[in-house]
Coordinates of C-alpha atoms in Angstrom, one line a residue:
Chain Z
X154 CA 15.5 -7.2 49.3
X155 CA 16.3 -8.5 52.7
X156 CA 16.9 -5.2 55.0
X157 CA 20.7 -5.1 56.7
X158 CA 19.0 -5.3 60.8
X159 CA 17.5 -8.9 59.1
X160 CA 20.6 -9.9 57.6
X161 CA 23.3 -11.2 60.3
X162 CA 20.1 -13.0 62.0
X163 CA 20.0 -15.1 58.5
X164 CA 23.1 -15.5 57.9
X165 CA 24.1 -16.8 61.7
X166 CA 21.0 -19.4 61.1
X167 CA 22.5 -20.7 58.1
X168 CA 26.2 -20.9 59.9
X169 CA 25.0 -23.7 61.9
X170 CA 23.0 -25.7 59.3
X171 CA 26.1 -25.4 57.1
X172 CA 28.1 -26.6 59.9
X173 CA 25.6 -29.5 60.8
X174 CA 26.1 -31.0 57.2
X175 CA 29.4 -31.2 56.5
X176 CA 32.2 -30.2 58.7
X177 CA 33.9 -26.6 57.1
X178 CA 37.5 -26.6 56.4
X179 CA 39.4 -23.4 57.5
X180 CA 40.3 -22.3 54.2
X181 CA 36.0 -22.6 53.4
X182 CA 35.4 -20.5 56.3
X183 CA 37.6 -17.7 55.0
X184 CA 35.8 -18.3 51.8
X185 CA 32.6 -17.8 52.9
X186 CA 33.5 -14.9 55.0
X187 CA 35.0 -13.3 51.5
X188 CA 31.5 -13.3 50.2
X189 CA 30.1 -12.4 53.0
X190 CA 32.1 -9.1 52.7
X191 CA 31.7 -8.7 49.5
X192 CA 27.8 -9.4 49.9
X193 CA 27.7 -6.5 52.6
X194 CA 28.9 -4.2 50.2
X195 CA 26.4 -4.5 47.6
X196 CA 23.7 -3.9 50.1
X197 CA 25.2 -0.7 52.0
X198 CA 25.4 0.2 48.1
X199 CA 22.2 -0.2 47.5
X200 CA 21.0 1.4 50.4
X201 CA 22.7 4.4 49.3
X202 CA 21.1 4.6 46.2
X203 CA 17.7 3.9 47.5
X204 CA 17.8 6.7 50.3
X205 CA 19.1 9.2 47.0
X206 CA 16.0 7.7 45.4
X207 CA 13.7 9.3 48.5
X208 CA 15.4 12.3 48.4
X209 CA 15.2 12.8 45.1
X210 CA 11.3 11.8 45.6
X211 CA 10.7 14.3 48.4
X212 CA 12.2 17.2 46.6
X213 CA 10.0 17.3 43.6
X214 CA 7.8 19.7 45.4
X215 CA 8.7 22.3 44.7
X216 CA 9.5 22.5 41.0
X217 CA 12.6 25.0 41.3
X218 CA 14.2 22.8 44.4
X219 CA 13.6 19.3 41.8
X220 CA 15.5 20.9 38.9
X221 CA 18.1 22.3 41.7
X222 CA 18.8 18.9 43.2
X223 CA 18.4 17.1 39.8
X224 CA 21.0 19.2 38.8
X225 CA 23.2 18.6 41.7
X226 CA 22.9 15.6 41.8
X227 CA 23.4 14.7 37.7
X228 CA 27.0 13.5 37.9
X229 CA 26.1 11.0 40.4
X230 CA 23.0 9.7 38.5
X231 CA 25.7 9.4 35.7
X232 CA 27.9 7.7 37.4
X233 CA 25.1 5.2 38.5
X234 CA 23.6 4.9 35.2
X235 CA 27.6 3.4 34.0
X236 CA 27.1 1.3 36.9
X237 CA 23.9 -0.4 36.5
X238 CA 24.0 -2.9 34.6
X239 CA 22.1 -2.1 30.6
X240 CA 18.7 -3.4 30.9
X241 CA 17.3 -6.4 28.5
X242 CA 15.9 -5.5 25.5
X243 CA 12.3 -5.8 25.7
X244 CA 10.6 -9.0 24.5
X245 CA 8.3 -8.6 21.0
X246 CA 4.7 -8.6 21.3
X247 CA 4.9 -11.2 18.1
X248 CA 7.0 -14.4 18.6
X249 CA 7.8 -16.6 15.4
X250 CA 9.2 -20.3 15.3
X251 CA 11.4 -19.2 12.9
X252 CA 14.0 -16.4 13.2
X253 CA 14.4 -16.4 9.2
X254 CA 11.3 -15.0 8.2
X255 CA 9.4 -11.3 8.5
X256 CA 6.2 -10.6 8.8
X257 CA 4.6 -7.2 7.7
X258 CA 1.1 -5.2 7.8
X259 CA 0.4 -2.3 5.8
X260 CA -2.8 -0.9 3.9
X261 CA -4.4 2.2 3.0
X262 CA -8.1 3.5 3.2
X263 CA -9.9 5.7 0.7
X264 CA -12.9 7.3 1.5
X265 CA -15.1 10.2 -0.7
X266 CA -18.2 11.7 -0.5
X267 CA -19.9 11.6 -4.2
X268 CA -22.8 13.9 -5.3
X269 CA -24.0 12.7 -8.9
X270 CA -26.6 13.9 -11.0
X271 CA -28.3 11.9 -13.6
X272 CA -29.9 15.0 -14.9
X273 CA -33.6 13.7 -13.1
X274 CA -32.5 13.1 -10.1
X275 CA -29.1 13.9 -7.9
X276 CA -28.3 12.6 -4.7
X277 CA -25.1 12.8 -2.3
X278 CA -23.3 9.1 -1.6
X279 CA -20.7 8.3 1.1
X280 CA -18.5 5.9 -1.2
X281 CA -15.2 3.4 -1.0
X282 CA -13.3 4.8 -4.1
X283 CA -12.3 1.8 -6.2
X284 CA -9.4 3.5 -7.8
X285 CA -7.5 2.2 -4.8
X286 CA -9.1 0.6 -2.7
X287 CA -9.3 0.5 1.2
X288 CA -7.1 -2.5 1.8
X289 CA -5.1 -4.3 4.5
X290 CA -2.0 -6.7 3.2
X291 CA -0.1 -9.5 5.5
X292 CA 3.0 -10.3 3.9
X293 CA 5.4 -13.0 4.6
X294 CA 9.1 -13.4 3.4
X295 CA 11.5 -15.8 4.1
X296 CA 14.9 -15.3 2.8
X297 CA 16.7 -18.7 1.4
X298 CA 19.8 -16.8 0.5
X299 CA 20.8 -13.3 -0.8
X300 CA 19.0 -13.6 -3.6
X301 CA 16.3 -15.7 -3.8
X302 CA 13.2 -15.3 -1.0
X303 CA 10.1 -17.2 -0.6
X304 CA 6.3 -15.6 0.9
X305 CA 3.2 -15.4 1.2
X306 CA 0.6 -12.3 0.6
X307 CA -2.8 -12.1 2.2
X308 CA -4.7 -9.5 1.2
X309 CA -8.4 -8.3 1.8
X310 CA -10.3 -5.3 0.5
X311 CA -12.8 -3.7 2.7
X312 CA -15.5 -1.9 0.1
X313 CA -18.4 -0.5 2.0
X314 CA -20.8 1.1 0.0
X315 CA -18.4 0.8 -3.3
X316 CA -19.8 3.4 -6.0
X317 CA -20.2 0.1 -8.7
X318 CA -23.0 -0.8 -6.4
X319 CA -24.6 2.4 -5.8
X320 CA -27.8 4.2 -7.4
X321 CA -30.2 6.7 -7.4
X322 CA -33.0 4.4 -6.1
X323 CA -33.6 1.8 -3.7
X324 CA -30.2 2.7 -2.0
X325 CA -29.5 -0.3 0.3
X326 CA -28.0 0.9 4.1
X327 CA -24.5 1.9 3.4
X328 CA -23.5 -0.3 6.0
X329 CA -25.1 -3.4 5.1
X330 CA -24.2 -2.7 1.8
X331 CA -20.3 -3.6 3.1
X332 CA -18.2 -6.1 1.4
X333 CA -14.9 -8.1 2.5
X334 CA -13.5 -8.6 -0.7
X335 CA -10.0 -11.2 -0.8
X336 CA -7.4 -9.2 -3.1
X337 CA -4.7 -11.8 -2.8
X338 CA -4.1 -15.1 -1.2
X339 CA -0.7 -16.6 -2.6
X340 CA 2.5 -17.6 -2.4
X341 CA 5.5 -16.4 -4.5
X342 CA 9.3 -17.0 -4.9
X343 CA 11.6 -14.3 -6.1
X344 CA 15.1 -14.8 -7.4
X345 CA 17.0 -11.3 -8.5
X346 CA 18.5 -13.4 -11.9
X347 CA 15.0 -15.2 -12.8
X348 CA 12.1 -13.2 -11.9
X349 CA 9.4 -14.0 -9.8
X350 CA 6.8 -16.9 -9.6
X351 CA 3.1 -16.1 -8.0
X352 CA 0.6 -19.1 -7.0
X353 CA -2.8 -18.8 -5.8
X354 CA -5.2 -15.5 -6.0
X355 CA -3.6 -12.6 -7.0
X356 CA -3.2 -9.9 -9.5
X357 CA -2.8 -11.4 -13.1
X358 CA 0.1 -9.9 -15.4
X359 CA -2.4 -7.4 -16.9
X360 CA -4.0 -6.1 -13.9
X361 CA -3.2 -2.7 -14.3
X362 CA -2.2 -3.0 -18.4
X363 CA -4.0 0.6 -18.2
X364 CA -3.1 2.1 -14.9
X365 CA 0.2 3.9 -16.1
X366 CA -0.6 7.1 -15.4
X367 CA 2.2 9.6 -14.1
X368 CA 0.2 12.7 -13.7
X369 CA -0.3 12.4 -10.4
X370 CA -4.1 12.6 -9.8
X371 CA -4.7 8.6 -10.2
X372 CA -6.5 8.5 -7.3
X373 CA -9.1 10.5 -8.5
X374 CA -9.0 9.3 -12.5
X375 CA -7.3 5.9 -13.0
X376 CA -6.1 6.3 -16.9
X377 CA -8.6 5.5 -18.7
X378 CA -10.9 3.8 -15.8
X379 CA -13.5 6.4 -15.6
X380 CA -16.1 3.8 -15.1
X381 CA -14.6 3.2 -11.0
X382 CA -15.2 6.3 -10.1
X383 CA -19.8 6.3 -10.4
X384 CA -20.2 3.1 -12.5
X385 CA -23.0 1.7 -10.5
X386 CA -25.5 4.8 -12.0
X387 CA -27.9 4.5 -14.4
X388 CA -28.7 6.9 -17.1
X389 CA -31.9 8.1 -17.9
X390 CA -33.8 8.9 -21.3
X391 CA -35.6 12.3 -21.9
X392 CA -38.8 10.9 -20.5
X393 CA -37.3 10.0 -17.3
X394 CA -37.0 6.6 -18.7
X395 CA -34.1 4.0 -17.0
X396 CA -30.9 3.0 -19.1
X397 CA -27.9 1.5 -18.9
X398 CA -25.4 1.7 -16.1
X399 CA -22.0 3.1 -17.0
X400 CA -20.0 -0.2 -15.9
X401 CA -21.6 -1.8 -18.7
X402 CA -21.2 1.0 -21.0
X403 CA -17.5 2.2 -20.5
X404 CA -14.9 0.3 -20.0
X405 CA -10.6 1.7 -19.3
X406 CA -10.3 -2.1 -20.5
X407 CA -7.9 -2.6 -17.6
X408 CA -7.0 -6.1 -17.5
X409 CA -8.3 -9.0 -15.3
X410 CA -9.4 -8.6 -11.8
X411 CA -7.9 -10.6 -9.1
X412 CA -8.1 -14.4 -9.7
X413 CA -6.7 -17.8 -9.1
X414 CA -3.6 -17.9 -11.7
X415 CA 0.1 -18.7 -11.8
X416 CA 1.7 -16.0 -13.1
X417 CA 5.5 -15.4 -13.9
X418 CA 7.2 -11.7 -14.5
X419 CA 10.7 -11.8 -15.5
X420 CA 13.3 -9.5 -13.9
X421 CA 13.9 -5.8 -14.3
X422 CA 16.1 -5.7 -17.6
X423 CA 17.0 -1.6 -18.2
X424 CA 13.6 -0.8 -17.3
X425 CA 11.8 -3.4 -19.9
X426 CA 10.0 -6.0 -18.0
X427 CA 7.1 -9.2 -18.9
X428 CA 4.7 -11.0 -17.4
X429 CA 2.9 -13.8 -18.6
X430 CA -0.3 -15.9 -16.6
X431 CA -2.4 -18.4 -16.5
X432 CA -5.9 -17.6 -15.0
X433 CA -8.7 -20.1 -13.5
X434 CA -11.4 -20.9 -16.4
X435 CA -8.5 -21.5 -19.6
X436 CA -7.6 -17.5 -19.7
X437 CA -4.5 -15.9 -20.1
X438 CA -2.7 -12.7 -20.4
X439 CA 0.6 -11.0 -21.1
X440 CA 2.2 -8.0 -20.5
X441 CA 5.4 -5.7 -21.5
X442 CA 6.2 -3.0 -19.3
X443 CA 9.1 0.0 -19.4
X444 CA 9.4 2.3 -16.7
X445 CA 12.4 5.0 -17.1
X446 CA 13.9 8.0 -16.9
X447 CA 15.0 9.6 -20.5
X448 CA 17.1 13.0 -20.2
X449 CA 15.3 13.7 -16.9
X450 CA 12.0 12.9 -17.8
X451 CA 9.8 9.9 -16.4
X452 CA 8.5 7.5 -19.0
X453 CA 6.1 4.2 -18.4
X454 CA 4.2 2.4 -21.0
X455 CA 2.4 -0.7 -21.1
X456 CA 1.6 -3.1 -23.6
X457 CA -1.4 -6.2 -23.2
X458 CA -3.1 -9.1 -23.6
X459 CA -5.7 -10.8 -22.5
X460 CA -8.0 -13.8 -23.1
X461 CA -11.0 -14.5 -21.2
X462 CA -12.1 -17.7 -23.0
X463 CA -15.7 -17.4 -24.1
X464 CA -15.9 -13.9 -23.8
X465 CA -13.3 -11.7 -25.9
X466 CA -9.7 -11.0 -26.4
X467 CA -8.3 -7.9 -25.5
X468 CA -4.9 -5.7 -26.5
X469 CA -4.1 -2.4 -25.0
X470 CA -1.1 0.3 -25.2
X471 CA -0.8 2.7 -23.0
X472 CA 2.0 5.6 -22.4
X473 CA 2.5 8.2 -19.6
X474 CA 5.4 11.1 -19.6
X475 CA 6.4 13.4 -16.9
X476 CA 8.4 16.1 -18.0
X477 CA 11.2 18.0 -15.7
X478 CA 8.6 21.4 -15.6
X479 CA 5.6 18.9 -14.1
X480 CA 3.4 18.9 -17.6
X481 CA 2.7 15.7 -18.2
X482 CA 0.8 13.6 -21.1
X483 CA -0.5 10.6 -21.1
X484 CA -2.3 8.5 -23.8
X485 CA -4.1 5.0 -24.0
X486 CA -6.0 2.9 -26.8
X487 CA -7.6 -0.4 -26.7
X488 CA -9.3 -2.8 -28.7
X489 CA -11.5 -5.8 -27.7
X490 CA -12.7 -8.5 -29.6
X491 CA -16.2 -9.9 -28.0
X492 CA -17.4 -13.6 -29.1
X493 CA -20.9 -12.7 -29.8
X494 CA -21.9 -13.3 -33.3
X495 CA -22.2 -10.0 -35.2
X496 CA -20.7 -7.8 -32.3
X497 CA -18.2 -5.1 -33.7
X498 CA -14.8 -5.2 -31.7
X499 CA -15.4 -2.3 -29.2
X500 CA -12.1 0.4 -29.2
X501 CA -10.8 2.5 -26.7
X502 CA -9.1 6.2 -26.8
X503 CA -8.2 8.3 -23.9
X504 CA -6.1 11.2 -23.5
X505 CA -4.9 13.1 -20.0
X506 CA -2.9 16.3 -19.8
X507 CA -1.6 17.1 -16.0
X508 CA 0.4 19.6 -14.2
X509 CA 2.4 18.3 -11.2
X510 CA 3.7 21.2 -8.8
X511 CA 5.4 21.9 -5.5
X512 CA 3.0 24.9 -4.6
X513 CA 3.9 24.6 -1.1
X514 CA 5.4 22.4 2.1
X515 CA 2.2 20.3 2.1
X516 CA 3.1 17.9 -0.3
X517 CA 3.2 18.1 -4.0
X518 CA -0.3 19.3 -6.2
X519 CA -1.5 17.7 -9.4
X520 CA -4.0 19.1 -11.9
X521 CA -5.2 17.4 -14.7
X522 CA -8.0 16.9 -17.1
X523 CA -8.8 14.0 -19.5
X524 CA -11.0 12.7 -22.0
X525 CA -11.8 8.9 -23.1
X526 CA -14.2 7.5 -25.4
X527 CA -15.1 3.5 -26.1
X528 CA -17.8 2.6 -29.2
X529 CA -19.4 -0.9 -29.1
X530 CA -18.9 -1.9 -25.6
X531 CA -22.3 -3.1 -24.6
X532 CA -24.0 -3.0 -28.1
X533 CA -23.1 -2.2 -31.6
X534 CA -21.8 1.4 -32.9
X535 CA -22.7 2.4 -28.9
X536 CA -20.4 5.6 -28.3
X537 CA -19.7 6.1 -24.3
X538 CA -17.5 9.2 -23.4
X539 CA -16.2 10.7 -20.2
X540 CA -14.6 13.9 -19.8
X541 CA -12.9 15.0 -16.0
X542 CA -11.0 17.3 -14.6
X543 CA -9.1 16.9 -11.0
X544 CA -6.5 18.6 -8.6
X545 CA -5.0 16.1 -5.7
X546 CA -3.6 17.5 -2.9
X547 CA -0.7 15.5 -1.4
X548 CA 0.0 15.9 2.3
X549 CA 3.0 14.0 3.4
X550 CA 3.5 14.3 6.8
X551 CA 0.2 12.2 7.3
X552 CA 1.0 10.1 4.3
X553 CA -2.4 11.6 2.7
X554 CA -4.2 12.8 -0.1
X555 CA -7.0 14.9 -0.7
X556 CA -8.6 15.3 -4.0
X557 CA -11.7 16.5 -6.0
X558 CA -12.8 15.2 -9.6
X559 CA -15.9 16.4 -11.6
X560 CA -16.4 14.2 -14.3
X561 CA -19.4 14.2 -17.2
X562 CA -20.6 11.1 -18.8
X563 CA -22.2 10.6 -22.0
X564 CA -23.7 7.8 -23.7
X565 CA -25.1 7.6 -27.3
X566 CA -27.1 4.3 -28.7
X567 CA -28.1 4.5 -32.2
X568 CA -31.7 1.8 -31.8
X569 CA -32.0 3.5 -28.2
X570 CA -33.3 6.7 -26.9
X571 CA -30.8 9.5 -26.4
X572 CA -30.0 9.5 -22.9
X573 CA -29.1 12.6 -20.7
X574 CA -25.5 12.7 -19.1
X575 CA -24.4 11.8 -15.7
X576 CA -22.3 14.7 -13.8
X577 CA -20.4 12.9 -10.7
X578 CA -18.4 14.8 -8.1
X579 CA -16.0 13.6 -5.9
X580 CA -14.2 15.0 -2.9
X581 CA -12.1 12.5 -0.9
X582 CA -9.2 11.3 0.6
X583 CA -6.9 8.0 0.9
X584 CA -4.5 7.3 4.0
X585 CA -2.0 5.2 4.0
X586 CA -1.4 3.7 7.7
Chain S
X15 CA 1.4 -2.9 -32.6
X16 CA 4.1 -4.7 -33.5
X17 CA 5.4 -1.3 -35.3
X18 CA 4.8 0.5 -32.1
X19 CA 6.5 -1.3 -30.0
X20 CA 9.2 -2.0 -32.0
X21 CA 9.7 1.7 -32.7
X22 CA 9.3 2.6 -29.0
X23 CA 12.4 -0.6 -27.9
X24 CA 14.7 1.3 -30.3
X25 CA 14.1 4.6 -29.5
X26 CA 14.9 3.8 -26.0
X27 CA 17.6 1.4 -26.4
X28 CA 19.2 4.5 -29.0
X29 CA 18.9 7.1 -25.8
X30 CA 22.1 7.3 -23.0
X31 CA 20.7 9.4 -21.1
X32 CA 18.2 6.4 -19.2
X33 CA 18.5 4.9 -16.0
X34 CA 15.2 2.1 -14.9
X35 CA 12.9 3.4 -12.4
X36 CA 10.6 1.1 -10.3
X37 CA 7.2 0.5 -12.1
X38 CA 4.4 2.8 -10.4
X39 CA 1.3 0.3 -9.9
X40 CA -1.4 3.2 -8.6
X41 CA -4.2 1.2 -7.7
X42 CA -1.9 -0.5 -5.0
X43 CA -1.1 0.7 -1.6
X44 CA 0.1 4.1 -1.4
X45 CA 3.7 3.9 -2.0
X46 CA 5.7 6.1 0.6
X47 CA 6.0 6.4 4.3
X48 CA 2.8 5.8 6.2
X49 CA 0.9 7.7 8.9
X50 CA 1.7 5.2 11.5
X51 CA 3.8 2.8 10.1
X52 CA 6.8 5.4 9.1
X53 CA 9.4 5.7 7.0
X54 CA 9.2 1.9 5.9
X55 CA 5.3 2.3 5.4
X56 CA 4.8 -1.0 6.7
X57 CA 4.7 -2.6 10.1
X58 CA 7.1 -4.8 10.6
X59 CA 5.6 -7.1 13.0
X60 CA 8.5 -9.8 13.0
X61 CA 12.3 -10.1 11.7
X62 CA 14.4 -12.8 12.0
X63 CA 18.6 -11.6 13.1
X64 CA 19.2 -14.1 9.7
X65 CA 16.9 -12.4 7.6
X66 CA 17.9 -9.2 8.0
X67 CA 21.7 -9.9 8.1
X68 CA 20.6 -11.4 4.7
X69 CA 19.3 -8.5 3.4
X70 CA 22.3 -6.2 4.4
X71 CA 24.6 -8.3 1.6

């Protein structure tokens, strides 16, 4: 800003350059002297305001004469503030091409520290809990009209130390033994009348065929997935002797991970709704989902296929109720054909009773307890069990939960030595950022 | 099965008292508001004036 004693100075040494250019007609003169007033305004204006500026400086010391002159002085601050002209909206950090898409983060982390015992040996792991994983998503939507939108999804898990990958010996460096897993890089289109159309890696129809679980604790027991939660431990005979891990024994014969498909999942009809795909190496699955309410009380069941050509077929049902009072049931079975000559078809059972309660402002508490059993998994007439109980503790004004499972596994081979069973606890939480 | 399922379509088509709810997928991200994102859960790092006067209709 040019200060006043500056001003006429200027001004009179622009005068004369005007005049040397172009001769000034009298009624451009009177123009000019117009703005000139009106230019002399402004600044005795905003000399006022900035001396009210100083004294409103100088009085902040001390802290009773500030609030007195603050106060005195509000009206006028008011007034000013109509005055002033609104200030721009501030520029966004993230600048697109397009003004027709939107671009969002979100993810989650889940963290737990596991102490298992193989009944030789026990030993305390810091663990990424599988159930649901630590992840980070990048979507991308763009709308083509009200009811059809086109995006993109990349996603990337961040498993350090995942408990399939841990044991009771040679225990690699929990950091080194990190992993930066791609969940999903695709590209959809979504139309509210025909469903939606996924390309590239992703989650297959039957991705979480046994995942309906509405008790609550999933977090700490996925359904029937007991295997996610210490399947990287071996057993051990009586002698002390190494056996089998329980990823290859038990199996919630959830359907295919993330892999390169097309899939297609029609729209929500009444709750009922499909999904069919097509996954890299010939496989394929389908799925029928309902999720509902029925005289105030939650419903979801599932019902699967899946063919990994040259391996097996597999078909699984699964149903989960929440009743109004918070007890809920849920119930799963499975059945899987393996293509080795000879091999039995290995079946599943599970069964989970849970309590879901508002025991106070935290967040809402779930109990449950669950039982599962699959035969013939890894070898004929094979009979792996798991039995768990768990309480989750939701706290929602960080978006959290906190929860503790103990969980006993059991493994019986008839051409094998009995083995002793595997006790894993877990205490953990996930965050959603 | 095919019993099962065809049971469990006419049960619920029989009921009146239903209304859908959105399929829970557990192993997913958290549904919900999230400690830093908010309310929406998510960060919305960019949105178009047309997208979003789209998704007001």
């Amino acid at each position: 800003m040019i200060p006043r004693r500056y001003l006429t100075p200027v001004i009179l040494s622009i005068l004369p350059a005007l005049s040397l250019s172009a001769p000034l007609s009298a009624s451009e003169i009177d123009d000019l002297k117009a703005q000139m007033s009106v230019l002399m305004q402004r600044i005795n204006k905003l000399e006022e305001k900035l001396q009210q500026g100083h004294q409103h400086h100088s009085s902040k010391h001390p802290q009773l004469a500030h609030s007195t002159h603050a106060k005195a002085n509000a009206p006028t601050a008011v007034a000013d503030a109509k005055n002033t002209p609104a200030p721009t909206p501030a520029e966004p950090y993230t600048r697109s091409g397009s003004d027709k898409v939107k671009l969002t983060l979100s993810g989650q982390i889940n963290r737990a520290i596991l102490f298992a015992d193989d009944s030789k040996r026990n030993r305390v792991f810091h663990v990424e809990n599988p159930t649901s994983p630590t992840i980070f998503q990048l979507n991308g939507e763009g709308s083509v009209n009200a009811d059809t939108q086109i995006g993109a999804n990349l996603s990337a898990e961040m498993a350090s130390n995942p408990t399939s990958s841990i044991n009771m010996y040679n225990q690699p460096d929990a950091s080194s033994n990190a992993h930066f897993n791609t969940h999903s890089v695709e590209g959809y289109i979504k139309n509210v009348k025909y469903g939606q159309l996924w390309l590239g890696q992703g989650e297959p129809a039957s991705f979480s065929a046994t995942e309906t679980d509405l008790s609550g604790t999933a977090t700490v027991g996925l359904g029937p997935n007991a295997d996610l939660i210490a399947g990287g431990l071996n057993y051990r005979t009586k002698s002390g002797g190494l056996g089998p891990k329980i990823g290859n024994t038990y199996s919630g014969m959830d359907g295919s991970g993330t892999t390169n498909r097309v899939r297609y999942d029609t729209p929500d009809y009444h709750g009922f709704s499909a999904g069919v795909s097509h996954m890299d190496g010939d496989s394929a699955d389908a799925v029928l989902r309902y999720s509902g309410e029925i005289h105030k009380t939650q419903l979801q069941a599932t019902v699967s296929a899946l063919k990994q050509r040259g391996h097996y077929k597999q078909y699984t049902g699964m149903v989960s109720a929440l009743f109004p009072n918070g007890l809920s049931l849920t119930a799963a079975t499975g059945l899987r054909d393996i293509k080795i000559r000879g091999h039995k078809d290995a079946q599943l059972v599970y069964g989970k009773v849970g309590y879901l309660v508002d025991i106070w402002s935290l967040g809402k508490t779930a109990f449950a307890a669950d039982m599962g059993q699959i035969t013939s998994l890894l070898v004929n007439k094979d009979v792996a069990r798991t039995y768990g109980i768990m309480a989750l503790q939701n706290i929602d004004k960080v978006a959290a939960e906190v929860y503790l499972g103990l969980r006993w596994y059991h493994l019986k081979q008839r051409q094998a030595p009995s083995y002793k069973p595997i006790v894993a606890t877990m205490l953990g939480t996930r965050i959603k950022f | 099965m095919r019993s099962f399922l065809l049971i469990a379509i006419l049960t619920l088509a029989g009921c009146n008292d239903t209304k859908p709810l959105p399929y829970q997928h557990p192993q997913g991200i958290k549904s919900g508001p999230g400690v830093f994102s908010g309310e929406k859960g998510e960060f919305v790092l960019y949105q178009g004036d047309p997208f979003h006067q789209n998704h007001k209709d």
